[in-house]
Structure formats: C-alpha cells, structure tokens
mmCIF file with all atom_site columns, C-alpha atoms in Angstrom:
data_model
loop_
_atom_site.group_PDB
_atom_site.id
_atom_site.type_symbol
_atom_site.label_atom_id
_atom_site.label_alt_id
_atom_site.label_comp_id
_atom_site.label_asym_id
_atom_site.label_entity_id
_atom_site.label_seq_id
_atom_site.pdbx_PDB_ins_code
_atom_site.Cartn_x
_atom_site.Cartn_y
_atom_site.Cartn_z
_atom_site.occupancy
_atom_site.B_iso_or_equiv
_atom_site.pdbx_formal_charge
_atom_site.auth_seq_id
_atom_site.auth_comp_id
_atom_site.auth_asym_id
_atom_site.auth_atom_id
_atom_site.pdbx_PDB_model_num
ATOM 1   C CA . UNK A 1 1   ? 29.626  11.038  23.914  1.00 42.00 ? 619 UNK A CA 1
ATOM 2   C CA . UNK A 1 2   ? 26.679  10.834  21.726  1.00 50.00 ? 620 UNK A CA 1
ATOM 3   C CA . UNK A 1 3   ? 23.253  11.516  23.261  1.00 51.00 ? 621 UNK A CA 1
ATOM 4   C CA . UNK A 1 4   ? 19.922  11.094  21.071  1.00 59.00 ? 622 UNK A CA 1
ATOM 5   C CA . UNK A 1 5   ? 16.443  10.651  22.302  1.00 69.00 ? 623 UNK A CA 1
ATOM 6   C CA . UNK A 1 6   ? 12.908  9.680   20.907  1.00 74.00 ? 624 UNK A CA 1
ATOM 7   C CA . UNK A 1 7   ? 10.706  12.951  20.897  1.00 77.00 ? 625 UNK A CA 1
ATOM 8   C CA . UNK A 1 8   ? 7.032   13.261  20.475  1.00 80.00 ? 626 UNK A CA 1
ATOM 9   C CA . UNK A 1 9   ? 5.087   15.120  18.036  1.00 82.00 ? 627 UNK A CA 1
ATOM 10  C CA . UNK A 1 10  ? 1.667   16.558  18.647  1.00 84.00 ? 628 UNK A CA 1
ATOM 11  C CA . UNK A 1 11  ? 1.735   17.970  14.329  1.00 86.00 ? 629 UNK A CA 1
ATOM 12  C CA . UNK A 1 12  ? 1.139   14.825  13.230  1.00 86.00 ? 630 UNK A CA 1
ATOM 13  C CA . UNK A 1 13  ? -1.867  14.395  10.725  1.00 89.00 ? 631 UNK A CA 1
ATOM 14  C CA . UNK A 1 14  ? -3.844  11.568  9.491   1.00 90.00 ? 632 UNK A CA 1
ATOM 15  C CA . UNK A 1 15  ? -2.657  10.038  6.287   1.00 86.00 ? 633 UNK A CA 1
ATOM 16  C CA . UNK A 1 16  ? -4.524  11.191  3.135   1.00 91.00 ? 634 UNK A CA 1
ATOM 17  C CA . UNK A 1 17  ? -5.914  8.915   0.624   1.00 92.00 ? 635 UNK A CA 1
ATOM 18  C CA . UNK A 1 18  ? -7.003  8.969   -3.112  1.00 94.00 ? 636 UNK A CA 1
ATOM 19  C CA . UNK A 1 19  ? -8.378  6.164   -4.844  1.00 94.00 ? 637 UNK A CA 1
ATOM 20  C CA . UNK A 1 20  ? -9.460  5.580   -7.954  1.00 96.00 ? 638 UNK A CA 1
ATOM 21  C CA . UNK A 1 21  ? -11.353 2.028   -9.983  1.00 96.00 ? 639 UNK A CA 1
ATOM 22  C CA . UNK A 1 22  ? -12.590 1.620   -13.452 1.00 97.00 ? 640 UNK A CA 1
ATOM 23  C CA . UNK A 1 23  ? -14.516 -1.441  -14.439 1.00 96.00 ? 641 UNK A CA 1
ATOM 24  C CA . UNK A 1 24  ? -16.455 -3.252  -16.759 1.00 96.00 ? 642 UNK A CA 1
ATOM 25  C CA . UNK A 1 25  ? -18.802 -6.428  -16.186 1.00 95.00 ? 643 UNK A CA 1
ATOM 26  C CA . UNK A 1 26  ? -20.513 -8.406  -19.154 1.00 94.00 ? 644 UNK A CA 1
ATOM 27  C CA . UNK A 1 27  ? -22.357 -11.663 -18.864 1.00 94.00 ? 645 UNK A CA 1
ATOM 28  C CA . UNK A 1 28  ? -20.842 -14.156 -21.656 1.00 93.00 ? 646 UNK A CA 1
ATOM 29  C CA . UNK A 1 29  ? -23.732 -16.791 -20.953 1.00 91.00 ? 647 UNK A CA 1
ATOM 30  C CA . UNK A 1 30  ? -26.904 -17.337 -19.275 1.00 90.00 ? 648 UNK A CA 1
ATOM 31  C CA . UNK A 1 31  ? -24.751 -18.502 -16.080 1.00 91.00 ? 649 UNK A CA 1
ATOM 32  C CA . UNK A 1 32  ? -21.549 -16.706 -16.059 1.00 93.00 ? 650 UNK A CA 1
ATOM 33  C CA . UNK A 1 33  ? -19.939 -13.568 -16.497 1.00 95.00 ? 651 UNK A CA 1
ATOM 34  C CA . UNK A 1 34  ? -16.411 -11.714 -16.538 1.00 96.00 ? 652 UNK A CA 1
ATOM 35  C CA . UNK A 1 35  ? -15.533 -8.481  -14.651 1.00 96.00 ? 653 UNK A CA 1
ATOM 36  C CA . UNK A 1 36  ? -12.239 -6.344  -15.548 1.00 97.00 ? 654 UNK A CA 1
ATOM 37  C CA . UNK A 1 37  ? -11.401 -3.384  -13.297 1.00 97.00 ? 655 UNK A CA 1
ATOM 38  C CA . UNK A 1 38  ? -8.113  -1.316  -12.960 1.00 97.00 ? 656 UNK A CA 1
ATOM 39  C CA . UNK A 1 39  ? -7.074  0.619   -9.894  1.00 95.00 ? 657 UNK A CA 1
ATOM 40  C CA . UNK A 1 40  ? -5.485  2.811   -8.590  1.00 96.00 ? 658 UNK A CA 1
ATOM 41  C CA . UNK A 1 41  ? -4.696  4.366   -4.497  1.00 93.00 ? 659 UNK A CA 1
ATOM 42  C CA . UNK A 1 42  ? -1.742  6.859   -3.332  1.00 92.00 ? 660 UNK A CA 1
ATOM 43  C CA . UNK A 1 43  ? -1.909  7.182   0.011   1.00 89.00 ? 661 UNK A CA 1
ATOM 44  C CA . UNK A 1 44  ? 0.003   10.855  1.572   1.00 89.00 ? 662 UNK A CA 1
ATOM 45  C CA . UNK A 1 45  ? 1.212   11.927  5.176   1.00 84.00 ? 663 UNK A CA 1
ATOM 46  C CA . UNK A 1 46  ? 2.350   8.573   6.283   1.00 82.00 ? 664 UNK A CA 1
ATOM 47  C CA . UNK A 1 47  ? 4.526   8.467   9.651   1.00 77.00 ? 665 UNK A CA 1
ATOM 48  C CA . UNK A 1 48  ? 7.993   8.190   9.620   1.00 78.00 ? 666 UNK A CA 1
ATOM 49  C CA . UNK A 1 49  ? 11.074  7.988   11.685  1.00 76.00 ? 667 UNK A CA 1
ATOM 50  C CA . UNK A 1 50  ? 12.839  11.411  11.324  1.00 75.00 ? 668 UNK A CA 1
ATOM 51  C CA . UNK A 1 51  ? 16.140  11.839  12.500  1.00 74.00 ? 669 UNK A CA 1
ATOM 52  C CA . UNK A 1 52  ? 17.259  15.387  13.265  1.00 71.00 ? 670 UNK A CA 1
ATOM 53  C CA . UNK A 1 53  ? 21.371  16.052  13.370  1.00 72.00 ? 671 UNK A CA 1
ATOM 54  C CA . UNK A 1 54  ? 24.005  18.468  13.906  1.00 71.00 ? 672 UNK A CA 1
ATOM 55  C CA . UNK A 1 55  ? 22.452  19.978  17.088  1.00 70.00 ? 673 UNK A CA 1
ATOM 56  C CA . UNK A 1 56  ? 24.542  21.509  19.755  1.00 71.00 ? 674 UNK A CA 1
ATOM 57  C CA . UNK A 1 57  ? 25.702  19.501  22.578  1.00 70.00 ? 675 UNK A CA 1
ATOM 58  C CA . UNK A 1 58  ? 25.113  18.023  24.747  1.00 69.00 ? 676 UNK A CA 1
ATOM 59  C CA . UNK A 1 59  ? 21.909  16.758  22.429  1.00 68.00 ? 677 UNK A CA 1
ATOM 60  C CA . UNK A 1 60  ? 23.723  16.100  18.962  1.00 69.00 ? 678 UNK A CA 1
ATOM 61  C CA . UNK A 1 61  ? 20.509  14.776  17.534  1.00 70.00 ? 679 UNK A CA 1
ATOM 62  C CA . UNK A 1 62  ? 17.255  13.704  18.112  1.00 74.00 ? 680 UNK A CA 1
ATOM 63  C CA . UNK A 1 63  ? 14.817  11.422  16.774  1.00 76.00 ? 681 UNK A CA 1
ATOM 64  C CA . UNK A 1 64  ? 10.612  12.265  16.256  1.00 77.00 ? 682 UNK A CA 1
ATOM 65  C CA . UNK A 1 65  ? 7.798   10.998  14.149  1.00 80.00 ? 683 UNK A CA 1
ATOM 66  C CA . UNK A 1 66  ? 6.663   13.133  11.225  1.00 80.00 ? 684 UNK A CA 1
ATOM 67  C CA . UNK A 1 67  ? 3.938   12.555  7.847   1.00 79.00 ? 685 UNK A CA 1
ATOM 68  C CA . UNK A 1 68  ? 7.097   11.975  5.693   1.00 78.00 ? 686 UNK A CA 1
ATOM 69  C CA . UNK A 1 69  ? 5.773   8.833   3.897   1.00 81.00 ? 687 UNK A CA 1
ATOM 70  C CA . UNK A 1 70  ? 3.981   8.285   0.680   1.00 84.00 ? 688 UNK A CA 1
ATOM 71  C CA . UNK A 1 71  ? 3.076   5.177   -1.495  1.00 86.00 ? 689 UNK A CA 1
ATOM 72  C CA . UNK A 1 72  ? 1.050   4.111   -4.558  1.00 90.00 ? 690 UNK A CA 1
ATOM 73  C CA . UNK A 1 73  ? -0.670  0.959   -5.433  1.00 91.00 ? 691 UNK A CA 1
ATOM 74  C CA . UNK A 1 74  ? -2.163  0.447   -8.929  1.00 94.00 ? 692 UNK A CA 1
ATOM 75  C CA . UNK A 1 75  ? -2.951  -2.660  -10.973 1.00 94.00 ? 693 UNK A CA 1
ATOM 76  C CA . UNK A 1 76  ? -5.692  -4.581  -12.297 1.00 94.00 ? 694 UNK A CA 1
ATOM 77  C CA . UNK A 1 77  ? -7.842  -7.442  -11.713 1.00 95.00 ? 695 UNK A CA 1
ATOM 78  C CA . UNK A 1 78  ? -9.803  -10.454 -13.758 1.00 96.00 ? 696 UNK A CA 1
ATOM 79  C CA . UNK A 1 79  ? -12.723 -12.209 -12.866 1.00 96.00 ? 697 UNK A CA 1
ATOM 80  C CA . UNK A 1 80  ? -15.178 -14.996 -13.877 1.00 95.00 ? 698 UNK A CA 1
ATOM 81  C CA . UNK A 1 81  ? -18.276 -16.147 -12.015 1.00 94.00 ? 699 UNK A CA 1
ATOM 82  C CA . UNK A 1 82  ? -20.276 -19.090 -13.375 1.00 92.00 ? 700 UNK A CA 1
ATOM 83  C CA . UNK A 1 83  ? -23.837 -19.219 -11.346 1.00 90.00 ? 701 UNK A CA 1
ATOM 84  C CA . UNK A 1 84  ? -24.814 -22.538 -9.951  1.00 88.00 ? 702 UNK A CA 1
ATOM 85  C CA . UNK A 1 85  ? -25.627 -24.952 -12.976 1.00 88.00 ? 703 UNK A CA 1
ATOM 86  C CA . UNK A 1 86  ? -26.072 -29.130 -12.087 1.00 88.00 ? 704 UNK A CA 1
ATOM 87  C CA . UNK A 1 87  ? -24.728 -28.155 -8.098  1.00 90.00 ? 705 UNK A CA 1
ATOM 88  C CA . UNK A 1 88  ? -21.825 -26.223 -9.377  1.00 90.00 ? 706 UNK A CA 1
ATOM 89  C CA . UNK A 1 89  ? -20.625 -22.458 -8.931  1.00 92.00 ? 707 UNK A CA 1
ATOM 90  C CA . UNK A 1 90  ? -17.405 -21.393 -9.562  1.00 93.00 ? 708 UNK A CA 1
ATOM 91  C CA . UNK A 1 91  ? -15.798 -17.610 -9.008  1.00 95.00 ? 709 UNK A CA 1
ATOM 92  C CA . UNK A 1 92  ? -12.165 -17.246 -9.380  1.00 96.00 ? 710 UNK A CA 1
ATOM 93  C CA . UNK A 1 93  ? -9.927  -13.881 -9.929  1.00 96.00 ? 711 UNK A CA 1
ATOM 94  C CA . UNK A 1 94  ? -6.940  -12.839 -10.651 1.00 96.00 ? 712 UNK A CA 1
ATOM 95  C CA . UNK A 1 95  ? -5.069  -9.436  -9.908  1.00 94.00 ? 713 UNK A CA 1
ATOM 96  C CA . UNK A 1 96  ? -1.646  -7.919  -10.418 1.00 94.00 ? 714 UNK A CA 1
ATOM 97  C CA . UNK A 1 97  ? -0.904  -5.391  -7.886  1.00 92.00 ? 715 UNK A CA 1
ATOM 98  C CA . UNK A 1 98  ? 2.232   -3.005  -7.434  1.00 91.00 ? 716 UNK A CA 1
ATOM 99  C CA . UNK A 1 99  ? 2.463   -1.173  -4.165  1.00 89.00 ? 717 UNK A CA 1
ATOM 100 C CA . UNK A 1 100 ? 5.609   1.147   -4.017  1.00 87.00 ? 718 UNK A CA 1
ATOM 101 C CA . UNK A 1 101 ? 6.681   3.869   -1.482  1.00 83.00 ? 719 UNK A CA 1
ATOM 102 C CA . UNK A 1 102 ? 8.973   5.501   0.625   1.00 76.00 ? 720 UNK A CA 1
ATOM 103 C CA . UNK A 1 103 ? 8.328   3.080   3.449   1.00 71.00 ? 721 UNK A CA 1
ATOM 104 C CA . UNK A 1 104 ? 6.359   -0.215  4.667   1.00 69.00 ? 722 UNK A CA 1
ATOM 105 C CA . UNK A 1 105 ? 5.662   1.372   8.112   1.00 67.00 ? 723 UNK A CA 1
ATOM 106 C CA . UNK A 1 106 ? 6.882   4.359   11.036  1.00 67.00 ? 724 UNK A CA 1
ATOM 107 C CA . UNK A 1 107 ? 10.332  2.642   11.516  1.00 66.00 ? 725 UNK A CA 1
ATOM 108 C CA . UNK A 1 108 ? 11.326  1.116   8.070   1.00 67.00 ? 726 UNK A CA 1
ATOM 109 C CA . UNK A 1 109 ? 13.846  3.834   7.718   1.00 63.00 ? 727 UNK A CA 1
ATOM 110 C CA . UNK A 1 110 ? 15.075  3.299   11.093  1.00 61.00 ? 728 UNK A CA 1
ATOM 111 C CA . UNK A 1 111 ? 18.991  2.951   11.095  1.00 57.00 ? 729 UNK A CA 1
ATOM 112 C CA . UNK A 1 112 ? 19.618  3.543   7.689   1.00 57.00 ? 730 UNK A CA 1
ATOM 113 C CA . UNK A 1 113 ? 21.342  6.612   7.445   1.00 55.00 ? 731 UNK A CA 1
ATOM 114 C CA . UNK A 1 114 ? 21.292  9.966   10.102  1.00 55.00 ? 732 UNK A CA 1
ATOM 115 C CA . UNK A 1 115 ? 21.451  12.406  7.514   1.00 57.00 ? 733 UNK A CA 1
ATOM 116 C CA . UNK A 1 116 ? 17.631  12.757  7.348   1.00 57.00 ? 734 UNK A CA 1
ATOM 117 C CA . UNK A 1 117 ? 14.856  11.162  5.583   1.00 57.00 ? 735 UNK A CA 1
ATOM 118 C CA . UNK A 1 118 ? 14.974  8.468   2.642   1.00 61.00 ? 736 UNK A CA 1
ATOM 119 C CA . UNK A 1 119 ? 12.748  9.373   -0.416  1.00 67.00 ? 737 UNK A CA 1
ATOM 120 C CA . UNK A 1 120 ? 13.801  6.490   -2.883  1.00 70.00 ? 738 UNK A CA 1
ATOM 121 C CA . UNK A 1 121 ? 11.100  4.557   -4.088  1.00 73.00 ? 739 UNK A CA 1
ATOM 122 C CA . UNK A 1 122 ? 10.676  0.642   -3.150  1.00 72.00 ? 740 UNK A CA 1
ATOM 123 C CA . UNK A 1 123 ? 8.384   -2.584  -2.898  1.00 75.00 ? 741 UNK A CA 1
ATOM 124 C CA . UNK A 1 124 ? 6.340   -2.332  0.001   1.00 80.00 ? 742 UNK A CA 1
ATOM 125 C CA . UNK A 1 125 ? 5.284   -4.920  2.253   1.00 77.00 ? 743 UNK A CA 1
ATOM 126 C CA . UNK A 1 126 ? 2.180   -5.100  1.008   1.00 81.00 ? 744 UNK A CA 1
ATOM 127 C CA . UNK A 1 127 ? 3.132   -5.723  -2.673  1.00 80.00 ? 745 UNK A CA 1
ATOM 128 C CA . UNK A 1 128 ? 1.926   -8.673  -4.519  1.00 83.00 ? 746 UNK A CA 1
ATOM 129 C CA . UNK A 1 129 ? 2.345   -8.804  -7.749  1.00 87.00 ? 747 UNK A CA 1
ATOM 130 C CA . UNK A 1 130 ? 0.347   -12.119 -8.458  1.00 91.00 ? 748 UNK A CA 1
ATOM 131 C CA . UNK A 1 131 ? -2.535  -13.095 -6.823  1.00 93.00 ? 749 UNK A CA 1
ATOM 132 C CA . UNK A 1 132 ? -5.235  -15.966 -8.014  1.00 94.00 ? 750 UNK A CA 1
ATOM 133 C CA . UNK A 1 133 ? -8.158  -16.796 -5.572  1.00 95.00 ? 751 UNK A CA 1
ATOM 134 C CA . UNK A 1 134 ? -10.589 -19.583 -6.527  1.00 95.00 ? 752 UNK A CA 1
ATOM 135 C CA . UNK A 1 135 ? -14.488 -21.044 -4.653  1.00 95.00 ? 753 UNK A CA 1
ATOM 136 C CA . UNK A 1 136 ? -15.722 -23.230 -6.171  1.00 94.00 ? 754 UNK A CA 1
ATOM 137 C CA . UNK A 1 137 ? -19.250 -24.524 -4.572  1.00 93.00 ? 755 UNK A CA 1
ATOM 138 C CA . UNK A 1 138 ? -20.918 -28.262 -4.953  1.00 90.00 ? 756 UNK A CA 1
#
C-alpha cells in the first residue's frame, strides 16, 4: 500500500524579481509621437509542488511546497500617440512578449513524474506573443 501526504513548509521565501526596460520616445510631428522600449523580468523562488520518494514505510513519499520555480519574460513594445487634432486622438501599441519557465503556477508539475522536480523550460500561461491594443477618442 502506498501512503503519501501533503506537508507544509514554514522555509518558504518570497519570490525574487529583476526587471529591466530600455526606451526611447521622439515626437515625429507637432501632434504625435512614437515610443520603442525593450524589456526584460526573471522572476526566482517561485513555489512548486515537490515530491519527495523512496522513504521508508509505512510513508513511501511525501509531497511539500518549495521556491523551485523560475521564469523569464522579455520582449519589446511599439507605440504611436497622435494628440487630439479636429476631435481626434489616437494611441495604439504593439508588443511581442515571451514568458518561459519551469512552471505557470504551485501545482503545474503536479502528476507528472515522482522522481522529483521538472526543470525543462516551457510557455507559460502568461505568454503572449502578439498583442495590439488600440483608443481611439472623438
């Protein structure tokens, strides 16, 4: 019989972050402008499900959260903004964004294997690779 139980963890830490942004902004015309910016964030000490094997019995193995998980987002974004000329101002943008890591969130991992933690790389949940917002004001 196989016996495994969730345990808690009082080491747990709050996730680190670094982030970094360049830019650039230059008006092209007495009512608009264009801003360019790349960034980039890696975020450290994100929770994940650990599993813990090979114990003696009756136990087997046991389950706890740990700071296991890591990801990086970097890309860059667009923009033009046109002040209000005749009732009209327009601001759209556009960004590419790529958000990879070792998990989306505490139980992505969950079930996958029980020889301990996954470190491969993968598209998180909060990847998108295209994004185009538009206001435009009358």
């Amino acid at each position: 019989m196989k016996y495994s139980f969730l345990a808690n963890n009082p080491n747990l830490k709050p996730s680190r972050t670094v982030d970094y942004e360049l830019g650039f902004q230059q008006r092209i015309s007495q009512s608009s402008a264009i801003k360019i910016s790349a960034f980039y964030k890696e975020v450290k000490d994100l929770i994940q499900e650990r599993v813990y094997t090979n114990l003696p019995a009756p136990l087997n193995s046991y389950e706890s959260y740990g700071n296991l998980d890591f990801s990086t987002i970097k890309g860059f974004s667009f923009g033009l903004d046109r002040r209000r000329t005749n009732n009209l101002q327009l601001s759209a943008t556009y960004t590419l964004q790529f958000a990879n890591g070792s998990g989306s969130d505490a139980n992505s991992s969950n079930g996958l294997n029980n020889r301990g933690p996954i470190r491969n790389l993968s598209a998180l949940n909060i990847d998108e690779r295209h994004r185009i917002t538009a206001v435009a004001d009358y």
